[in-house]
PDB file of C-alpha atoms in Angstrom:
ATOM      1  CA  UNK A  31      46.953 -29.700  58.732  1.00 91.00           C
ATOM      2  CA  UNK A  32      43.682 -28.097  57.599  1.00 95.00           C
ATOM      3  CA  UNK A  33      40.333 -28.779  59.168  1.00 97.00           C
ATOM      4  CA  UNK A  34      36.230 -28.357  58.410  1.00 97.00           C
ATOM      5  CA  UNK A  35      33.589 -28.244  61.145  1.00 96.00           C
ATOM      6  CA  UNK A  36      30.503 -28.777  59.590  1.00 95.00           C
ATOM      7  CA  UNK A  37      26.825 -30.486  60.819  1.00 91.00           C
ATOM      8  CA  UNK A  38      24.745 -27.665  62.623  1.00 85.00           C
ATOM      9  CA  UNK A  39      23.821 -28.676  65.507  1.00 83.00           C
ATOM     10  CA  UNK A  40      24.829 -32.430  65.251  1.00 89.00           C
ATOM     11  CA  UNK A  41      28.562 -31.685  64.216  1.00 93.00           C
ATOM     12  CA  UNK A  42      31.634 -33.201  63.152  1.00 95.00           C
ATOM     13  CA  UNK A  43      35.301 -32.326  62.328  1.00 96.00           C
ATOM     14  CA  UNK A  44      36.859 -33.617  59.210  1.00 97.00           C
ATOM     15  CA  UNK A  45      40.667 -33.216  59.409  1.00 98.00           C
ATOM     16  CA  UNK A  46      43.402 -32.861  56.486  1.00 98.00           C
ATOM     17  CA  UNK A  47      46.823 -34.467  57.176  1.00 97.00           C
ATOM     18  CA  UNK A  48      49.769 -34.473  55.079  1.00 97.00           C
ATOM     19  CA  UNK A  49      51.871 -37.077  55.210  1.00 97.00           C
ATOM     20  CA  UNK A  50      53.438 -38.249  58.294  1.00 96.00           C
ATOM     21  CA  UNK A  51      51.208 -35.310  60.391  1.00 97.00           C
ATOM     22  CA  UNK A  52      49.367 -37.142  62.843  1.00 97.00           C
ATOM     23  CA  UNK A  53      45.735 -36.210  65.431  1.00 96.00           C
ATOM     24  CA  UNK A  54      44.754 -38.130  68.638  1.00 94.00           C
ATOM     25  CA  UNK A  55      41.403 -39.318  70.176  1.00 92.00           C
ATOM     26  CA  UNK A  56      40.022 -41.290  72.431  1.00 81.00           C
ATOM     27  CA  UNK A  57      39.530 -44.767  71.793  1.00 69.00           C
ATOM     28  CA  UNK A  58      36.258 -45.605  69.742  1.00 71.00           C
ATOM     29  CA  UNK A  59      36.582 -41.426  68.205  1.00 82.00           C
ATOM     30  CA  UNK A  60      37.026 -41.906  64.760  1.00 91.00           C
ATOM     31  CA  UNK A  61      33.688 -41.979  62.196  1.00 93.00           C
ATOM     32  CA  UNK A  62      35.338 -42.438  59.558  1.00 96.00           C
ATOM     33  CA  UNK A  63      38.957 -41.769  57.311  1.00 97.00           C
ATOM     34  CA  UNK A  64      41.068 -42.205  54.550  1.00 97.00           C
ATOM     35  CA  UNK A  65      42.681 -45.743  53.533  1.00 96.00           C
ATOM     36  CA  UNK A  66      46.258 -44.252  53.848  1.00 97.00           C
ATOM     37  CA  UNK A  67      45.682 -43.129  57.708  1.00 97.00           C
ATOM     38  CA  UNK A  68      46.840 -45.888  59.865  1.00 96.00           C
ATOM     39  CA  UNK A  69      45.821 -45.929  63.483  1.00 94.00           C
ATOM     40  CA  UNK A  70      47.828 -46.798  66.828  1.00 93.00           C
ATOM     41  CA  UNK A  71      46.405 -47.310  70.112  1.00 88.00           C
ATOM     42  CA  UNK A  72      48.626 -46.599  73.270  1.00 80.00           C
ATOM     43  CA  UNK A  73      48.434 -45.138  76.707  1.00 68.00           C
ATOM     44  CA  UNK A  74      49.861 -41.612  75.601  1.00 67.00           C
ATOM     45  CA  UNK A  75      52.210 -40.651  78.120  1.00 60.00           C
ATOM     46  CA  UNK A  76      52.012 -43.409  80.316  1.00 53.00           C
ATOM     47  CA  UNK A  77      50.336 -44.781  83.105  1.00 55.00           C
ATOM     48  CA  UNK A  78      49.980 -41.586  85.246  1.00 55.00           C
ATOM     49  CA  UNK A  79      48.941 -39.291  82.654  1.00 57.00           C
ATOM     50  CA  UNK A  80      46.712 -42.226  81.603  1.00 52.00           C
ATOM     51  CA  UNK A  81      44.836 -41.966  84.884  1.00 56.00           C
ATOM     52  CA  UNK A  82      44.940 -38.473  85.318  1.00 54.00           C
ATOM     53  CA  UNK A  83      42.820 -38.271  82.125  1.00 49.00           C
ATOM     54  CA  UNK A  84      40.498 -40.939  83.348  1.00 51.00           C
ATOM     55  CA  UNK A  85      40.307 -38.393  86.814  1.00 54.00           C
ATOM     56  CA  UNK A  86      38.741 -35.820  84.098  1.00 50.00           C
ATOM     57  CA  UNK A  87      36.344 -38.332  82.299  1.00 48.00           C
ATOM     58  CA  UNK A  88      38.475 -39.236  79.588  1.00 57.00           C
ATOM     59  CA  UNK A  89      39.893 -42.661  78.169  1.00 64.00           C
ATOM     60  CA  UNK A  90      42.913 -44.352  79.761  1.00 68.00           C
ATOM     61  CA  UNK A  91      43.885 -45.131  76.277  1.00 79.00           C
ATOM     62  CA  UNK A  92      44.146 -42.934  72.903  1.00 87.00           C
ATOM     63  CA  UNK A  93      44.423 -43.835  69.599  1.00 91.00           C
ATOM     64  CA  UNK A  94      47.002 -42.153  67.167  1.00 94.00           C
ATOM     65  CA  UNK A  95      45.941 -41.626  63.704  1.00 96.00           C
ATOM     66  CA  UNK A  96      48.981 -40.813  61.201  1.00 97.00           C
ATOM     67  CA  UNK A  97      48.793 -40.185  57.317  1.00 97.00           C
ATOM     68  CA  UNK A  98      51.173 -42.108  55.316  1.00 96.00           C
ATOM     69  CA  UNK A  99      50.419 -39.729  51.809  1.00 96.00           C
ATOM     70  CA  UNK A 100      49.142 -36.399  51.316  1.00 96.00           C
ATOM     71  CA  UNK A 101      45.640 -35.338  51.576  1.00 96.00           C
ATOM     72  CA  UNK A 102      44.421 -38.108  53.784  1.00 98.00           C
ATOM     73  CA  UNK A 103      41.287 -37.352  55.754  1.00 98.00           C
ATOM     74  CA  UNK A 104      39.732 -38.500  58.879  1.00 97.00           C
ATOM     75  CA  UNK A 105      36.152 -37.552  60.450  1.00 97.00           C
ATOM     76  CA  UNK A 106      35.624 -37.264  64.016  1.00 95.00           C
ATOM     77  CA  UNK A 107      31.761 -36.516  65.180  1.00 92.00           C
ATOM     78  CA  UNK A 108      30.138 -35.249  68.127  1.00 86.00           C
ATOM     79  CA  UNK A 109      27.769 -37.674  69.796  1.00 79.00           C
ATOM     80  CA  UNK A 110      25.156 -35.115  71.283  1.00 81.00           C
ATOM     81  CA  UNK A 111      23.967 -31.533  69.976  1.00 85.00           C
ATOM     82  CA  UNK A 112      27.288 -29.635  70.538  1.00 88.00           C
ATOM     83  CA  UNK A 113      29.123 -27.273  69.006  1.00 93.00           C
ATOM     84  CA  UNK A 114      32.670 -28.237  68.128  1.00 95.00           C
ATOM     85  CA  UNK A 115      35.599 -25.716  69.138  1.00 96.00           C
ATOM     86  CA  UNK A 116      39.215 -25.492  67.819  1.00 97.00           C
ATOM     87  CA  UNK A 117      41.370 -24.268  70.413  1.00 97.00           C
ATOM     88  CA  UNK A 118      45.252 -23.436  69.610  1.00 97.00           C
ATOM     89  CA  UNK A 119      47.307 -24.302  72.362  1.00 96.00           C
ATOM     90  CA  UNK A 120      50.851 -22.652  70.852  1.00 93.00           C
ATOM     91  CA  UNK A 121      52.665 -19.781  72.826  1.00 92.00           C
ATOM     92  CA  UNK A 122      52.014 -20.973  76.149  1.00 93.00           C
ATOM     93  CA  UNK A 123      48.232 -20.885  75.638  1.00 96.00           C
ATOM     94  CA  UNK A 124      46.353 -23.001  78.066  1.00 97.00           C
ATOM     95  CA  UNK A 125      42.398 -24.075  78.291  1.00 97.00           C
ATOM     96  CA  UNK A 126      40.369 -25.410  80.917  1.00 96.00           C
ATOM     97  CA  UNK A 127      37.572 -27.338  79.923  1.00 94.00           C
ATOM     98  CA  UNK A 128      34.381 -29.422  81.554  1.00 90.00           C
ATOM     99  CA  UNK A 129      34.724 -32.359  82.026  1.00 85.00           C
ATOM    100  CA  UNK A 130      34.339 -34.782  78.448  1.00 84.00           C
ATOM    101  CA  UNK A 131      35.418 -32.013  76.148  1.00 90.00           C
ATOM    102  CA  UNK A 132      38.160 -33.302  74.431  1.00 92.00           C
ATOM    103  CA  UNK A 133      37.389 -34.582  70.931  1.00 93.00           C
ATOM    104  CA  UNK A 134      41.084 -34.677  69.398  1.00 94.00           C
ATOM    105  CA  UNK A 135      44.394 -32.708  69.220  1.00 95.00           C
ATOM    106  CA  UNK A 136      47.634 -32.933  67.427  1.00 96.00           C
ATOM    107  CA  UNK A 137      49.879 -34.897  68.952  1.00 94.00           C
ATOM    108  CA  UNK A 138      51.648 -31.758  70.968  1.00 95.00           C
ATOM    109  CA  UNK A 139      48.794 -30.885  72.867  1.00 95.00           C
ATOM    110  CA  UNK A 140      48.783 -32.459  76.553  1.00 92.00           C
ATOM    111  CA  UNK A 141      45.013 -33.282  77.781  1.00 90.00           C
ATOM    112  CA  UNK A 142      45.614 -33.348  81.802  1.00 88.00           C
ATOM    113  CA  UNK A 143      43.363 -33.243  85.026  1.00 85.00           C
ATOM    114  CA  UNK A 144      42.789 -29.726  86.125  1.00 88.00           C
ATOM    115  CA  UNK A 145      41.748 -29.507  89.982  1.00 83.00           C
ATOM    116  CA  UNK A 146      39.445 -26.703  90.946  1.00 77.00           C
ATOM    117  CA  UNK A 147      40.260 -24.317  93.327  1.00 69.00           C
ATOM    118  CA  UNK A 148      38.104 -23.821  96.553  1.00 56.00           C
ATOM    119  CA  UNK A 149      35.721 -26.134  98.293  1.00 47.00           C
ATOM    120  CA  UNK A 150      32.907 -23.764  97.219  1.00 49.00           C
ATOM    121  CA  UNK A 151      33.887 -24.009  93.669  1.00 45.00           C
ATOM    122  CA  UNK A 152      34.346 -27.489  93.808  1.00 43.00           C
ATOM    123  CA  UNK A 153      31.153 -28.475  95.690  1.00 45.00           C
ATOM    124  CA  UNK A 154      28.788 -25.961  93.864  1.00 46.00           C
ATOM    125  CA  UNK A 155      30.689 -25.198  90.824  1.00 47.00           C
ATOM    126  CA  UNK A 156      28.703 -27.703  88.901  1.00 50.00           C
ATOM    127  CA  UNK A 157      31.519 -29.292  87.094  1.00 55.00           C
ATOM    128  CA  UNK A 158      33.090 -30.845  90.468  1.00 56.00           C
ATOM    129  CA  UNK A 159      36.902 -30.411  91.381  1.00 65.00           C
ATOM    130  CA  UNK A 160      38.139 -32.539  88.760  1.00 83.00           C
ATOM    131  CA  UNK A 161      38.070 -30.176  85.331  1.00 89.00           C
ATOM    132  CA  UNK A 162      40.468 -30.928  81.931  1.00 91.00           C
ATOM    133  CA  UNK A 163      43.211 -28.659  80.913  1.00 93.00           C
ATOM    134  CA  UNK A 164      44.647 -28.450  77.389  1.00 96.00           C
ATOM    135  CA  UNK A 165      48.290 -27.123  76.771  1.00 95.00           C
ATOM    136  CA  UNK A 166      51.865 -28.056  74.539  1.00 95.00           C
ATOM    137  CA  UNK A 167      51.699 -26.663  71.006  1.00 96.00           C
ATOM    138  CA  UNK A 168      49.096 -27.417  68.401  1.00 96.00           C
ATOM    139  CA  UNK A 169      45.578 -27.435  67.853  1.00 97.00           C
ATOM    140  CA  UNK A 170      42.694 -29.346  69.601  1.00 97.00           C
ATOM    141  CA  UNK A 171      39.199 -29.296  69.261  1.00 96.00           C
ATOM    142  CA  UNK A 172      36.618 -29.911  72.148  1.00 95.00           C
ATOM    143  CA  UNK A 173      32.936 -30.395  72.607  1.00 92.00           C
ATOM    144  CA  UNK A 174      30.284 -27.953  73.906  1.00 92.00           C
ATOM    145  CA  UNK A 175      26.610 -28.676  74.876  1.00 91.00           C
ATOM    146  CA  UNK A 176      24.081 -26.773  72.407  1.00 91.00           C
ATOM    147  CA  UNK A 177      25.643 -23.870  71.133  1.00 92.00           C
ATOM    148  CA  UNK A 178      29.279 -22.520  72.232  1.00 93.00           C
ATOM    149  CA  UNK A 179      29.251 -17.998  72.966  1.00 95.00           C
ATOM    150  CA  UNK A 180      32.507 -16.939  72.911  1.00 97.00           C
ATOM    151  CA  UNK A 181      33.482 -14.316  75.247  1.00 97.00           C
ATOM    152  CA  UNK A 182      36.558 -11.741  75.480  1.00 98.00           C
ATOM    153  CA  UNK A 183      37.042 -10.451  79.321  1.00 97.00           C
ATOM    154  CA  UNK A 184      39.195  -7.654  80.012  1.00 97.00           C
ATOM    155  CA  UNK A 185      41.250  -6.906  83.062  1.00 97.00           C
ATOM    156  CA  UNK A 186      39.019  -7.487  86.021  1.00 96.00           C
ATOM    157  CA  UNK A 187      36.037  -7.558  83.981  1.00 97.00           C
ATOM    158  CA  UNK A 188      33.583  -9.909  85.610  1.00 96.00           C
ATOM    159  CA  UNK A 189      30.672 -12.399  83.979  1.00 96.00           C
ATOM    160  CA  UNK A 190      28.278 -14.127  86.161  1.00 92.00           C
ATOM    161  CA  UNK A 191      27.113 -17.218  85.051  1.00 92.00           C
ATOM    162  CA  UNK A 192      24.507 -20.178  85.954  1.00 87.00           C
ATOM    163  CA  UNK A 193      26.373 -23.343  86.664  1.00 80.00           C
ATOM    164  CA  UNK A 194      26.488 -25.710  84.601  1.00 84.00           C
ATOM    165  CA  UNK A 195      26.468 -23.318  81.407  1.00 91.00           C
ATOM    166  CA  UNK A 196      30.644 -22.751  81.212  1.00 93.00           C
ATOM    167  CA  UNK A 197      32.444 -24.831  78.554  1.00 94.00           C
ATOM    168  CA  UNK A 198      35.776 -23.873  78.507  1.00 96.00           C
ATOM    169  CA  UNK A 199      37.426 -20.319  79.931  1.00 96.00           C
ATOM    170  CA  UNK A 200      41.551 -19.585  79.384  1.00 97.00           C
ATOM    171  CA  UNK A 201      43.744 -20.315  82.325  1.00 95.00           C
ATOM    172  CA  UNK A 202      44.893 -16.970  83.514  1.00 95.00           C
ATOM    173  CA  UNK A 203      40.602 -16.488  84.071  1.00 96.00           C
ATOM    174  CA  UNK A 204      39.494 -16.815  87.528  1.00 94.00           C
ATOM    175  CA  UNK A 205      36.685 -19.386  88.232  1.00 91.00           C
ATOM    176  CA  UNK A 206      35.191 -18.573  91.181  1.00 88.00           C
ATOM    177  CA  UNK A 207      31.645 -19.217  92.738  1.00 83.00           C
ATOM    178  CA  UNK A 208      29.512 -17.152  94.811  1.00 81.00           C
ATOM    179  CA  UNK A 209      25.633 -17.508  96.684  1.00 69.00           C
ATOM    180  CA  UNK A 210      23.065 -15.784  95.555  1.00 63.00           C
ATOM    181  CA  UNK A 211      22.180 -12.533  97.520  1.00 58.00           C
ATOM    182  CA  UNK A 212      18.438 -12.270  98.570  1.00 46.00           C
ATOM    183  CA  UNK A 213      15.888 -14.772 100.539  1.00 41.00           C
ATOM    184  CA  UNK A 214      13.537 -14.255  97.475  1.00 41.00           C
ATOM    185  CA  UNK A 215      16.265 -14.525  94.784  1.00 41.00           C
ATOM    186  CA  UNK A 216      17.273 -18.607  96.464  1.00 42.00           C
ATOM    187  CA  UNK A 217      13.491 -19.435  96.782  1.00 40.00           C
ATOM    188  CA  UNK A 218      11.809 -18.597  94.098  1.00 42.00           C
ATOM    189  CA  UNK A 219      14.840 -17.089  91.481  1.00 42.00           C
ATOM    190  CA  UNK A 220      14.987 -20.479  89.611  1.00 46.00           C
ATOM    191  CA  UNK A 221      19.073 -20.514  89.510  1.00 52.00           C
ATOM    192  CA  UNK A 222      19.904 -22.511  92.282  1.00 52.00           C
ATOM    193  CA  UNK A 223      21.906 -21.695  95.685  1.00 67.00           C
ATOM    194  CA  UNK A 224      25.007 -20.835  93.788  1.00 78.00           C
ATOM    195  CA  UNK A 225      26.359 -19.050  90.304  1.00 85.00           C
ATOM    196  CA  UNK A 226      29.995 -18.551  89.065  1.00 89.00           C
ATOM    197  CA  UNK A 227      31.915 -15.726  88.548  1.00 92.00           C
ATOM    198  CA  UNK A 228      34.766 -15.103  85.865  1.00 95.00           C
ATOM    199  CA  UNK A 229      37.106 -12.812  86.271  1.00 96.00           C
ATOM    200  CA  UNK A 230      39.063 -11.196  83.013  1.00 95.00           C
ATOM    201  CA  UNK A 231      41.471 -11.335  81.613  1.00 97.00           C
ATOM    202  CA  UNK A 232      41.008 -13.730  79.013  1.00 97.00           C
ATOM    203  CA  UNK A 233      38.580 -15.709  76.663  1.00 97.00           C
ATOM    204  CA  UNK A 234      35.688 -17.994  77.847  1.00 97.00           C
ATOM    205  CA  UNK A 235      33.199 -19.809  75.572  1.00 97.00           C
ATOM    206  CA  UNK A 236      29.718 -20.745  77.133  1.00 96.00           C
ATOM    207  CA  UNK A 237      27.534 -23.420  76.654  1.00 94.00           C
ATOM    208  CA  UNK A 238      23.604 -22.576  75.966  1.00 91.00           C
ATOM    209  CA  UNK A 239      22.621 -26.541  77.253  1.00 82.00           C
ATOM    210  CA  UNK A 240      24.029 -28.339  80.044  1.00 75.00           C
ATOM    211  CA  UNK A 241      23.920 -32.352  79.351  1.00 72.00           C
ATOM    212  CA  UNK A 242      22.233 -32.797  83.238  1.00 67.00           C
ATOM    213  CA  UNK A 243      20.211 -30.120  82.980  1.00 69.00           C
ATOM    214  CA  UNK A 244      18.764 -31.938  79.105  1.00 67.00           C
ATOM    215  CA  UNK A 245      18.867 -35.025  80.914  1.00 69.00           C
ATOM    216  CA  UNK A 246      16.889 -34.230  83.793  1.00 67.00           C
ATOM    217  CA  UNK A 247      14.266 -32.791  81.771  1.00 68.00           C
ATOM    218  CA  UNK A 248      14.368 -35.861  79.332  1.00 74.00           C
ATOM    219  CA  UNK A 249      13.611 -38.003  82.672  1.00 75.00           C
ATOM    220  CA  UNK A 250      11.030 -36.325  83.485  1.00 70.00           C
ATOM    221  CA  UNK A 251       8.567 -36.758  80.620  1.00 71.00           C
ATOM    222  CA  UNK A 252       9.548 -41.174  80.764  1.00 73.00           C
ATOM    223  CA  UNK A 253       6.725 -43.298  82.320  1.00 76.00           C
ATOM    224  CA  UNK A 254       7.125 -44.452  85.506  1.00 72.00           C
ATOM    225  CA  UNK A 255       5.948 -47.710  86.868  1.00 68.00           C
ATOM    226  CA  UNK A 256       3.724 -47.576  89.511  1.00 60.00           C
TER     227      UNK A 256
END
């Protein structure tokens, strides 16, 4: 399987397969592919793993999208300014990721609920308890707001970061969150009650826009009727 990310800040992911190699997505996920690609829609891995996706903000159903010749191509696109990632899950490699960031993955890659640790982190994490984790063997590619930052943490190396603003971070990371220190720093610092810490070692890719944060802002500037 080969792969091209391409599209700036509106991006998509155009994907190779061989024949018989196959890539899953959500229902609704594919722009547009290949006349020798023939799609199946199921409830991969059931009805429990089906609603433990749904837990994380994903589809209860997935559609399967398998080349029947060589060099058959299918496009899957972004539907916001993101940044497109492609994460390898072999060797034991596992991902946690915000909530709607899967975009597709071979067919070996398990997308599963991943619940948060700590009330704090949970209540004030800004991502709520219920996160997605990626693992199995293969590759899968997920979604960050604006532009992804890729970080390397060593052992016990910390990052502090504003809520809201971490994508994805590697399991063996610690996700923690802490209050800000200083009466001035909570009333007039501009981040909030709360940031979160990671804790090496491992990889973590950051997000430069949150969706509520753009949201919020959008909101602001509509007319209201008085």
């Amino acid at each position: 399987m080969k792969y091209e990310i391409f599209g700036g800040t509106l991006p998509a992911v155009t994907i190779t397969l061989d024949a018989g190699e196959s890539i899953y997505t959500q229902s609704g996920g594919m722009s547009w592919m290949s006349r020798g690609i023939r799609m199946e829609t199921n409830m991969k891995g059931g009805l429990l793993k089906g609603l433990g996706r749904m837990l994380s903000v994903e589809s209860l159903f997935m559609a399967t999208y398998t080349a029947s010749a060589p060099g058959q191509q299918i496009t899957i696109a972004s539907g916001f300014p993101e940044s497109i990632v492609a994460l390898d899950c072999s060797g034991g490699r596992e991902y946690i990721c915000q909530k709607n960031a899967f975009l597709c993955a071979q067919p070996g890659v398990t997308v599963s609920a991943y619940v948060v640790k700590g009330m704090r982190a949970g209540f004030f994490g800004g991502e709520g308890f219920i996160l997605q984790k990626l693992s199995g063997e293969g590759l899968a590619f997920v979604e960050i707001d604006g532009t992804a930052c890729e970080k390397v943490l060593g052992v016990g190396e910390e990052l502090i970061v504003d809520t809201g603003n971490v994508a994805i971070f590697e399991a063996n990371v610690n996700y923690s969150v802490e209050m800000v220190k200083g009466f001035a720093n909570v009333l007039f610092g501009g981040e909030g009650l709360f940031l979160t810490t990671l804790t090496g070692p491992g990889r973590v890719w950051l997000q430069t826009l949150s969706l509520p944060d753009f949201a919020s802002r959008i909101i602001s500037f509509m007319p209201n009727k008085k």
